[in-house]
């Protein structure tokens, strides 16, 4: 499945890559349509849908009222009955209003009905801090949904992956929740033209290393890679794994890496306690990799606080490159 | 209630027969009576099986509400879809489900409609257009609107019926769903079965407007109140709503005033309503009795015909319970099957 027809590549932003994926999907399959608040002429709060309404019309790029619960439920109902809706939450925080439809309906309908239906809905969640939008527009609640069987939850970190994984999500017969860090929208990267998919449920080793495994999600992949570069100058050789999917989690890639490096650090923006890193740590503790560990596992996650407004406070809330460098150095040199 | 008065008037005027006698042939009407019996006896059979420990969990019985389920579904095809509620056995049967597979589901068997994963609260038969009962009050409302969006996009000409109770009209999902159905003119019919109580809380104590149908004006759609215990009244309102929906004129809200004889669920001690109130509905306004006497009055059926129906339903229920008892349990090894779609 992976990158079947990769042709020429060119540089696109993460937001452009999403838009291109949605356009390709709509061209390929008339069942695909977009729903969300102000995704039409406005182009979406982050200009991800942009001018798609001009190409595809208001029937396929549907502005919804400000009704997150109802809108998400309409997408679920359309998916169950044969359409392929892509529902955009304006901010991932607003999805808290729609938890009923996501958690009780979309995730469980196939199971409750003994396999009689499937729910091929895609929901997009612009998430994360760093925009000065404060506590109700900056959260990273992907672990909430990662806790729910029946959902698939992905966090692509690059323009290449977000296009391929979104196309995979649209093809997927089950509900896929895609968490997009808002600071990634403007990030540029090489993106193949045309149709290709990047599989859901496969982590990617972004940098090979021998001394320490860092498993990072979303924007933290880039911070971890920056940290790894700095650490290389100190002869600390870091392996960076981009988790890409938090449910279903690619356990084997992490286990194999930890068996090799004997050290594990998890870096994620969501609140540290009960977050994605807790699951990775526990999974390693239960696995054959546990015997290989030379040091305790380290988690770097979000602070136990709402996201504050002040830029310095906001930065201090989530892991930064300096913090990753220091924690990794301490872990490898046994200073902790 | 004005609907009751209307019913009386229709009876006196033989030349102007009630809607269903003008609109459906006699066989269809006898089948409607049979469906009402099937619902009643199915639920009595389920209740008895529960008492005997053959069914676990809980269940919400709709005994007393059969006219609304049958009247609404009378003119629907298998392609028309419904979303149902936690009190959804009647909807499922009225839409055409097989009681054997329903019993099997209640018994937790692999032959059940949900392969033992859903039980009473998630009973569904997608093959006859039932997208499922729902354990969340108001949960089906946006889903029905989504199904209607599909119908409009795919130009199927089908309609979607969204059953919900009076309790759901105070959920945000109700208001969001009605608004979206109205702005997009979707082919959906919202059917409120107002049985007077959301669990123990009466409509008067929980809802600011006297009728649920009054809510319709806020969403610029017709709001129709009918006697939910009179099949013809329900079917007539539904017919008009269906025409409107199929013509692309958008949704309708129908409020069926009805009553449940049993408690909310199996834990109900009935402390919020009087015995007299229950008694009055059971003896004065039973929907099956009312329909039977009307059918006899218009010469659609005689006493013998009614007895034949009761007997054939009794046998069908008996066979259904037997099928459920004898069916195999799901395998524990397959616990996780159907969480995700199996992919090649």
XYZ file of C-alpha atoms in Angstrom:
680
model
C 0.000 0.000 0.000
C 2.765 2.389 0.920
C 3.476 5.003 -1.702
C 2.442 2.897 -4.663
C 2.544 5.471 -7.400
C 5.045 7.984 -6.129
C 5.898 10.175 -9.049
C 7.498 13.563 -8.987
C 7.601 15.405 -5.706
C 7.528 19.105 -4.944
C 7.439 21.207 -1.863
C 4.072 21.715 -0.195
C 3.041 22.908 3.213
C 1.344 20.501 5.579
C -1.956 22.390 5.079
C -1.570 22.249 1.293
C -0.861 18.538 1.507
C -4.112 17.986 3.413
C -6.011 20.074 0.909
C -4.492 18.141 -1.971
C -5.407 14.824 -0.378
C -9.016 15.930 0.040
C -9.184 17.188 -3.536
C -7.751 13.941 -4.907
C -10.180 11.913 -2.813
C -13.141 13.958 -4.014
C -12.058 13.570 -7.610
C -11.620 9.812 -7.251
C -14.780 9.077 -5.314
C -18.049 10.971 -5.519
C -19.044 9.702 -2.064
C -16.330 11.821 -0.463
C -17.438 15.220 0.819
C -16.325 17.731 3.419
C -18.267 19.123 6.355
C -17.235 21.674 8.922
C -17.603 25.147 10.289
C -16.560 27.899 7.872
C -14.784 25.524 5.512
C -16.513 27.000 2.433
C -15.855 30.536 1.233
C -13.943 31.313 4.413
C -11.588 28.429 3.612
C -11.450 27.022 7.140
C -10.058 28.636 10.278
C -6.564 27.538 9.191
C -7.185 27.797 5.450
C -6.878 24.055 5.042
C -9.906 23.715 2.783
C -8.912 27.013 1.132
C -10.591 27.403 -2.249
C -11.908 23.842 -2.513
C -15.481 25.122 -2.440
C -14.843 26.837 -5.750
C -13.739 23.585 -7.332
C -16.265 21.249 -5.755
C -19.241 23.420 -4.847
C -21.179 23.879 -1.640
C -22.751 20.411 -1.767
C -19.356 18.780 -1.346
C -17.718 21.433 0.774
C -20.512 21.969 3.249
C -20.500 24.692 5.838
C -22.263 23.478 8.965
C -23.869 25.568 11.671
C -21.842 25.842 14.866
C -23.138 22.482 16.034
C -20.230 20.171 16.756
C -22.299 17.368 18.255
C -24.924 17.474 15.556
C -22.429 17.956 12.767
C -20.276 15.044 13.870
C -23.417 12.920 14.187
C -24.565 13.843 10.696
C -21.159 12.764 9.406
C -21.517 9.463 11.259
C -25.005 8.917 9.853
C -23.851 9.725 6.329
C -20.897 7.353 6.688
C -23.025 4.461 7.914
C -25.356 4.856 4.954
C -22.745 4.899 2.219
C -21.024 8.259 2.032
C -17.387 9.078 2.888
C -17.557 12.277 4.902
C -14.541 14.193 6.150
C -15.573 16.281 9.123
C -13.383 19.179 10.252
C -13.487 20.414 13.804
C -12.472 24.044 13.760
C -10.277 23.416 16.799
C -9.773 19.988 18.323
C -10.929 21.438 21.649
C -14.420 21.834 20.210
C -14.618 18.091 19.707
C -15.324 17.837 23.426
C -18.831 18.944 22.421
C -19.084 15.989 20.067
C -17.721 13.210 22.274
C -21.116 11.506 22.405
C -21.183 10.901 18.672
C -17.495 10.020 18.445
C -17.215 7.748 21.459
C -20.683 6.230 21.815
C -21.774 6.103 18.202
C -18.958 6.174 15.627
C -16.602 3.980 17.640
C -19.155 1.391 18.704
C -21.729 1.118 15.999
C -20.055 -1.663 14.072
C -19.469 -3.686 17.222
C -22.913 -3.081 18.730
C -24.494 -4.238 15.500
C -22.342 -7.342 15.245
C -20.533 -6.220 12.115
C -23.674 -5.314 10.158
C -22.361 -1.822 9.394
C -19.094 0.035 9.178
C -18.505 3.715 9.840
C -16.045 5.106 7.264
C -15.905 8.629 8.646
C -12.795 10.781 8.853
C -12.613 13.537 11.447
C -9.892 16.181 11.458
C -8.711 17.822 14.668
C -6.483 20.923 14.521
C -4.685 20.591 17.833
C -1.836 21.789 19.961
C -0.392 24.902 21.552
C 1.957 27.614 20.380
C -0.500 30.052 18.843
C -1.330 32.176 21.880
C -4.909 30.958 21.786
C -4.907 29.923 25.469
C -6.622 27.110 27.278
C -9.670 26.326 25.154
C -8.016 26.427 21.730
C -4.691 24.696 22.329
C -5.196 21.271 23.807
C -3.826 17.909 22.702
C -6.517 15.445 23.726
C -5.629 12.677 21.279
C -5.068 10.256 24.159
C -8.757 10.559 25.026
C -9.704 9.081 21.697
C -6.770 6.691 21.694
C -8.480 5.071 24.677
C -11.543 4.090 22.665
C -11.660 0.752 20.819
C -13.313 1.155 17.443
C -11.498 4.377 16.596
C -8.230 4.778 14.776
C -6.214 7.799 15.846
C -3.383 9.192 13.761
C -0.927 12.062 14.156
C 1.007 12.604 10.943
C 4.085 14.771 11.432
C 5.089 15.681 7.880
C 3.413 16.976 4.701
C 4.262 13.683 2.984
C 2.644 11.621 5.695
C -0.403 13.763 6.227
C -1.368 13.484 2.582
C -0.763 9.744 2.419
C -2.331 8.984 5.768
C -5.377 11.123 5.077
C -5.884 9.276 1.792
C -5.508 5.997 3.697
C -8.001 7.242 6.281
C -10.564 8.064 3.606
C -10.190 4.548 2.185
C -10.429 3.018 5.633
C -13.765 1.358 6.458
C -13.555 2.448 10.109
C -13.635 5.854 11.804
C -10.259 7.589 11.635
C -9.452 10.612 13.806
C -6.598 12.691 12.468
C -4.831 15.053 14.843
C -3.046 17.874 13.055
C -0.763 20.123 15.078
C -1.584 23.695 14.133
C 2.087 24.719 14.088
C 2.697 22.108 11.394
C 0.264 23.655 8.925
C 2.896 25.992 7.513
C 5.737 23.508 7.626
C 6.988 22.595 4.159
C 8.206 19.307 2.843
C 8.519 17.157 -0.253
C 5.160 15.709 -1.248
C 4.614 13.312 -4.142
C 2.105 14.333 -6.757
C -1.028 12.271 -7.274
C -2.501 9.493 -5.258
C -0.576 7.456 -2.703
C -1.253 6.156 0.780
C 0.816 5.879 3.927
C -0.454 3.035 6.080
C -2.240 3.630 9.359
C -0.711 1.721 12.267
C 2.923 1.851 11.130
C 5.511 3.907 12.980
C 8.499 5.273 11.096
C 12.105 5.370 12.230
C 13.102 8.927 11.334
C 16.693 8.675 12.510
C 18.666 5.591 13.392
C 20.739 5.580 16.544
C 22.353 3.270 19.082
C 22.197 4.960 22.494
C 18.600 5.993 23.066
C 15.163 5.566 21.510
C 12.944 8.613 21.456
C 9.347 7.903 20.512
C 7.712 11.179 19.588
C 4.354 12.227 18.224
C 3.343 14.968 15.818
C 5.326 18.203 16.189
C 7.511 16.588 18.844
C 9.058 14.430 16.113
C 10.709 17.552 14.727
C 11.816 18.744 18.145
C 13.240 15.321 18.881
C 15.120 15.341 15.566
C 16.572 18.779 16.374
C 17.582 17.503 19.785
C 19.137 14.403 18.231
C 21.253 16.601 15.963
C 22.599 18.520 18.959
C 23.193 15.336 20.909
C 25.162 13.858 18.015
C 27.730 16.581 18.594
C 28.161 15.158 22.082
C 28.495 11.636 20.635
C 25.079 10.639 21.871
C 23.452 8.628 19.125
C 19.659 8.963 19.254
C 17.100 6.911 17.374
C 13.918 8.873 16.699
C 10.664 7.046 16.046
C 7.719 8.940 14.637
C 4.780 7.079 16.155
C 2.355 8.383 13.480
C -0.558 6.289 14.783
C -1.538 6.084 18.424
C -4.324 3.533 17.855
C -3.610 0.885 16.668
C -0.079 1.366 17.987
C 2.897 -0.138 16.147
C 4.378 -1.856 19.179
C 6.942 -3.937 17.355
C 8.872 -1.027 15.891
C 9.279 0.447 19.378
C 10.156 -2.863 20.994
C 12.780 -3.612 18.336
C 14.321 -0.200 18.794
C 14.455 -0.400 22.598
C 16.031 -3.868 22.389
C 18.738 -2.222 20.326
C 19.309 1.020 22.280
C 18.346 -0.123 25.800
C 16.920 3.290 26.642
C 13.509 4.841 26.019
C 12.174 8.341 26.156
C 8.668 9.366 25.105
C 8.032 12.932 23.955
C 4.511 14.187 23.393
C 2.592 17.402 23.812
C -0.494 16.061 25.575
C -0.568 16.242 29.364
C 2.051 13.823 30.693
C -0.121 11.917 33.136
C -2.163 9.164 31.512
C -0.935 10.272 28.102
C 0.436 8.470 25.053
C 3.827 8.101 26.757
C 2.247 6.241 29.647
C 0.939 3.648 27.225
C 4.278 3.300 25.430
C 6.145 2.963 28.732
C 3.751 0.373 30.060
C 3.825 -1.522 26.800
C 7.638 -1.690 26.954
C 7.480 -2.749 30.615
C 5.276 -5.654 29.569
C 7.423 -6.641 26.587
C 10.633 -8.538 26.008
C 12.353 -5.149 25.669
C 12.047 -4.639 29.433
C 15.015 -6.920 30.074
C 17.110 -4.814 27.737
C 16.528 -1.545 29.573
C 19.666 -0.013 31.110
C 17.820 2.894 32.690
C 14.312 3.881 33.747
C 11.976 5.060 31.012
C 11.579 8.837 30.758
C 8.430 10.653 29.683
C 8.429 14.274 28.548
C 4.859 15.451 28.193
C 2.716 18.497 28.675
C 2.615 20.168 32.104
C -0.243 19.393 34.457
C -1.958 22.658 33.645
C -4.306 24.219 31.115
C -2.395 25.927 28.299
C -1.686 29.510 29.464
C -1.884 32.653 27.346
C 1.461 34.317 28.138
C 3.977 33.171 25.486
C 6.729 32.290 27.964
C 4.316 30.339 30.128
C 2.864 28.671 27.054
C 6.307 27.529 25.894
C 7.040 26.168 29.320
C 3.911 24.041 29.213
C 5.101 21.654 26.507
C 8.421 19.922 25.802
C 10.994 22.055 23.956
C 14.250 21.098 22.215
C 16.473 22.192 25.108
C 14.482 20.115 27.526
C 14.667 17.075 25.289
C 18.449 17.488 24.901
C 18.964 17.745 28.639
C 16.684 14.848 29.515
C 18.294 12.650 26.853
C 21.806 13.546 27.983
C 20.936 12.791 31.599
C 19.339 9.518 30.612
C 22.289 8.324 28.531
C 24.999 9.507 30.890
C 23.222 8.184 33.949
C 22.969 11.605 35.547
C 19.403 11.158 36.558
C -57.104 16.094 23.323
C -58.242 17.191 19.900
C -56.883 14.092 18.199
C -59.194 11.897 20.270
C -62.172 14.001 19.286
C -61.168 13.669 15.638
C -61.083 9.918 15.945
C -64.645 9.867 17.298
C -65.883 12.048 14.494
C -64.343 9.844 11.839
C -66.110 6.795 13.236
C -69.546 8.370 13.041
C -69.113 9.450 9.453
C -68.953 6.163 7.561
C -68.716 7.870 4.171
C -65.528 9.576 5.248
C -63.513 6.671 6.555
C -60.274 7.238 8.443
C -57.118 7.557 6.372
C -55.785 4.016 6.433
C -59.087 2.524 5.229
C -58.989 4.810 2.225
C -55.296 4.408 1.572
C -54.378 0.755 2.233
C -55.949 -2.528 1.223
C -57.480 -4.803 3.826
C -54.640 -7.288 3.834
C -52.211 -4.513 4.712
C -54.463 -3.475 7.600
C -54.757 -6.994 8.938
C -50.983 -7.231 8.693
C -50.720 -4.009 10.707
C -52.860 -5.567 13.443
C -50.700 -8.665 13.327
C -47.565 -6.541 13.711
C -49.075 -4.860 16.763
C -49.750 -8.238 18.295
C -46.298 -9.401 17.342
C -44.769 -6.435 19.181
C -46.991 -6.899 22.233
C -46.378 -10.628 22.484
C -42.708 -10.290 21.688
C -42.263 -7.917 24.583
C -44.364 -10.076 26.897
C -42.241 -13.034 25.852
C -39.049 -11.060 26.424
C -40.296 -9.926 29.838
C -41.141 -13.458 30.845
C -37.794 -14.750 29.629
C -36.122 -12.016 31.654
C -38.052 -13.030 34.780
C -36.975 -16.613 34.206
C -33.350 -15.575 33.971
C -32.945 -16.390 30.295
C -32.197 -12.764 29.447
C -29.823 -10.658 31.490
C -29.101 -6.941 31.658
C -32.147 -4.772 31.343
C -34.781 -3.865 28.803
C -37.185 -1.065 28.078
C -40.616 -2.245 27.051
C -42.911 -0.296 24.757
C -46.104 -2.194 25.597
C -48.910 0.299 25.022
C -47.046 2.187 22.297
C -47.570 -0.258 19.417
C -49.762 2.026 17.316
C -47.035 4.567 16.886
C -44.393 2.075 15.733
C -46.774 0.352 13.330
C -48.524 3.489 12.111
C -45.242 5.186 11.311
C -43.703 2.218 9.502
C -46.856 1.215 7.606
C -45.964 3.000 4.382
C -42.195 2.556 4.493
C -40.125 0.236 2.316
C -37.036 -1.700 3.367
C -34.962 1.006 1.664
C -36.416 3.718 3.873
C -34.395 3.836 7.050
C -35.094 4.398 10.722
C -33.065 5.210 13.777
C -34.560 3.882 16.967
C -34.318 4.316 20.709
C -33.642 2.352 23.875
C -37.373 1.537 23.733
C -36.985 0.176 20.253
C -38.331 -3.389 20.022
C -41.547 -2.172 18.450
C -39.775 -0.096 15.817
C -37.605 -3.067 14.873
C -40.570 -5.393 14.421
C -42.705 -2.764 12.692
C -39.883 -2.231 10.198
C -39.896 -5.932 9.398
C -37.362 -7.712 11.600
C -37.647 -11.397 12.371
C -38.557 -12.001 16.029
C -36.477 -15.180 16.190
C -33.282 -13.287 15.549
C -34.413 -10.592 17.966
C -34.973 -13.138 20.710
C -31.640 -14.721 19.860
C -29.996 -11.328 20.339
C -31.704 -10.825 23.691
C -30.499 -14.260 24.723
C -26.975 -13.169 23.755
C -26.669 -15.730 20.976
C -24.513 -15.698 17.866
C -27.623 -15.997 15.706
C -28.941 -12.690 17.048
C -29.084 -9.624 14.843
C -26.007 -8.218 16.593
C -24.315 -11.592 17.152
C -24.782 -11.187 20.873
C -22.852 -7.913 21.024
C -25.769 -5.520 21.273
C -28.716 -6.931 23.171
C -32.044 -5.176 23.600
C -30.613 -1.669 23.700
C -28.830 -1.939 20.347
C -31.249 -4.125 18.465
C -31.055 -3.482 14.753
C -31.855 -5.069 11.438
C -30.000 -3.168 8.785
C -31.470 -5.383 6.040
C -34.925 -3.926 6.697
C -33.589 -0.395 7.104
C -33.280 -0.245 10.882
C -29.966 1.442 11.688
C -30.322 0.521 15.307
C -31.738 1.237 18.694
C -29.595 3.516 20.798
C -28.552 3.551 24.412
C -27.969 7.290 24.403
C -31.012 9.541 24.652
C -30.936 11.661 21.494
C -28.057 9.643 20.027
C -29.969 8.671 16.906
C -31.121 12.169 16.006
C -28.002 13.462 14.205
C -27.403 10.014 12.713
C -30.844 10.063 11.123
C -30.082 13.479 9.676
C -26.841 12.065 8.266
C -28.709 9.149 6.720
C -31.127 11.649 5.171
C -28.175 13.624 3.843
C -26.995 10.441 2.113
C -30.472 9.939 0.645
C -30.441 13.471 -0.704
C -26.882 13.278 -2.042
C -27.438 9.890 -3.674
C -30.912 10.913 -4.844
C -32.371 7.624 -3.613
C -35.833 9.009 -2.983
C -35.831 7.253 0.375
C -36.887 8.828 3.628
C -35.431 8.411 7.095
C -37.530 8.195 10.233
C -35.983 9.258 13.474
C -37.786 7.845 16.497
C -37.090 9.474 19.846
C -38.848 9.905 23.152
C -40.075 12.966 24.974
C -36.923 12.899 27.086
C -34.716 13.448 24.040
C -36.354 16.753 23.172
C -34.303 18.424 25.867
C -30.994 17.126 24.560
C -28.821 19.504 22.544
C -28.592 16.861 19.826
C -32.330 17.232 19.191
C -32.049 20.936 18.506
C -28.894 20.670 16.413
C -30.361 17.833 14.371
C -33.680 19.538 13.661
C -31.956 22.742 12.685
C -29.623 21.042 10.217
C -32.404 18.928 8.722
C -34.399 22.096 8.165
C -31.664 24.269 6.656
C -30.691 21.485 4.250
C -34.301 20.404 3.585
C -33.514 16.769 4.214
C -35.951 13.871 3.794
C -36.233 13.002 7.471
C -39.284 12.650 9.706
C -38.749 13.202 13.393
C -41.154 11.062 15.372
C -41.441 11.840 19.050
C -43.129 9.120 21.032
C -44.270 11.169 23.977
C -45.223 8.653 26.643
C -45.419 11.318 29.300
C -42.253 10.502 31.205
C -38.501 10.598 30.681
C -37.783 7.789 33.121
C -39.565 9.311 36.148
C -39.673 12.955 35.160
C -42.902 14.066 33.545
C -42.936 16.154 30.395
C -44.650 18.927 32.323
C -41.734 19.082 34.765
C -39.004 18.743 32.132
C -40.150 20.634 29.065
C -40.950 24.336 28.837
C -43.508 23.994 26.060
C -46.774 22.064 26.501
C -46.228 19.948 23.380
C -43.001 18.602 21.921
C -44.407 19.453 18.487
C -44.338 23.113 19.511
C -40.572 22.914 19.134
C -40.986 22.511 15.372
C -41.783 26.171 14.827
C -38.294 27.081 16.031
C -36.919 25.063 13.102
C -39.446 26.211 10.508
C -40.930 22.769 9.990
C -44.464 21.486 10.510
C -45.149 20.169 13.998
C -48.013 17.703 14.077
C -49.673 16.269 17.171
C -51.474 12.961 16.859
C -53.089 10.465 19.180
C -50.233 8.002 19.177
C -52.563 5.190 20.153
C -54.621 5.468 16.973
C -52.954 3.734 14.038
C -54.807 5.668 11.362
C -54.044 9.063 12.861
C -50.370 8.202 13.125
C -50.247 6.783 9.608
C -52.023 9.802 8.150
C -49.614 12.290 9.693
C -46.738 10.097 8.577
C -48.082 9.900 5.039
C -48.186 13.677 4.734
C -44.722 14.014 6.232
C -43.361 11.373 3.872
C -44.824 13.080 0.805
C -43.300 16.339 1.954
C -39.932 14.687 2.518
C -39.924 12.845 -0.800
C -40.835 16.064 -2.589
C -37.755 17.742 -1.230
C -39.712 20.054 1.043
C -37.827 18.976 4.143
C -38.494 17.509 7.547
C -41.571 17.233 9.751
C -41.878 16.715 13.479
C -44.663 14.347 14.478
C -45.533 14.002 18.137
C -47.341 10.782 19.025
C -49.017 11.148 22.407
C -48.896 7.711 23.946
C -48.179 5.809 27.127
C -46.010 2.961 28.291
C -47.708 0.438 30.538
C -44.528 -0.934 32.011
C -41.922 0.959 34.001
C -39.001 2.738 32.387
C -36.804 -0.340 32.730
C -36.577 -3.368 34.940
C -35.526 -1.282 37.974
C -38.612 0.947 37.946
C -40.832 0.963 41.079
C -43.446 3.173 39.437
C -43.412 5.760 42.214
C -43.914 8.738 39.945
C -47.327 7.884 38.522
C -50.529 6.496 39.952
C -52.001 3.049 39.473
C -55.184 4.799 38.359
C -53.365 6.606 35.590
C -51.813 3.397 34.278
C -55.109 1.564 34.640
C -56.964 4.212 32.686
C -54.614 4.026 29.710
C -54.690 0.234 29.748
C -58.444 -0.083 29.860
C -59.674 3.008 28.036
C -57.037 3.643 25.404
C -55.306 0.421 24.532
C -54.067 0.823 20.950
C -54.587 -2.804 19.947
C -58.142 -2.973 21.286
C -58.988 0.313 19.625
C -57.584 -0.831 16.292
C -59.356 -4.193 16.518
C -62.754 -2.678 17.122
C -62.210 -0.204 14.309
C -61.160 -2.968 11.919
C -64.291 -4.914 12.825
C -66.437 -1.806 12.476
C -65.191 -1.290 8.930
C -65.527 -4.958 8.104
C -61.814 -5.599 7.635
C -61.713 -8.490 10.057
C -64.027 -10.588 12.210
C -63.573 -12.195 15.611
C -62.345 -15.418 14.041
C -59.766 -13.507 12.015
C -58.507 -11.821 15.156
C -58.210 -15.105 16.979
C -56.302 -16.586 14.039
C -53.853 -13.690 14.186
C -53.334 -14.039 17.930
C -52.756 -17.762 17.542
C -50.300 -17.444 14.680
C -48.421 -14.738 16.564
C -48.337 -16.913 19.675
C -46.775 -19.696 17.626
C -44.271 -17.367 16.027
C -43.208 -16.056 19.433
C -42.955 -19.565 20.841
C -40.822 -20.669 17.912
C -38.689 -17.538 18.252
C -37.937 -18.224 21.900
C -37.164 -21.834 21.075
C -34.789 -20.761 18.303
C -33.069 -18.379 20.710
C -32.716 -21.007 23.415
C -31.204 -23.538 21.057
C -28.850 -21.194 19.285
C -25.146 -21.315 20.140
C -23.374 -18.705 22.225
C -20.716 -16.521 20.594
C -17.191 -17.783 21.053
C -15.175 -15.945 23.672
C -12.179 -16.264 21.372
C -14.005 -13.906 18.997
C -14.512 -11.227 21.650
C -12.732 -8.584 19.616
C -14.370 -9.413 16.320
C -16.327 -6.470 14.816
C -14.435 -3.778 16.702
C -12.822 -2.989 13.368
C -13.634 -4.083 9.862
C -11.673 -7.154 8.900
C -9.412 -6.286 6.004
C -7.900 -8.657 3.515
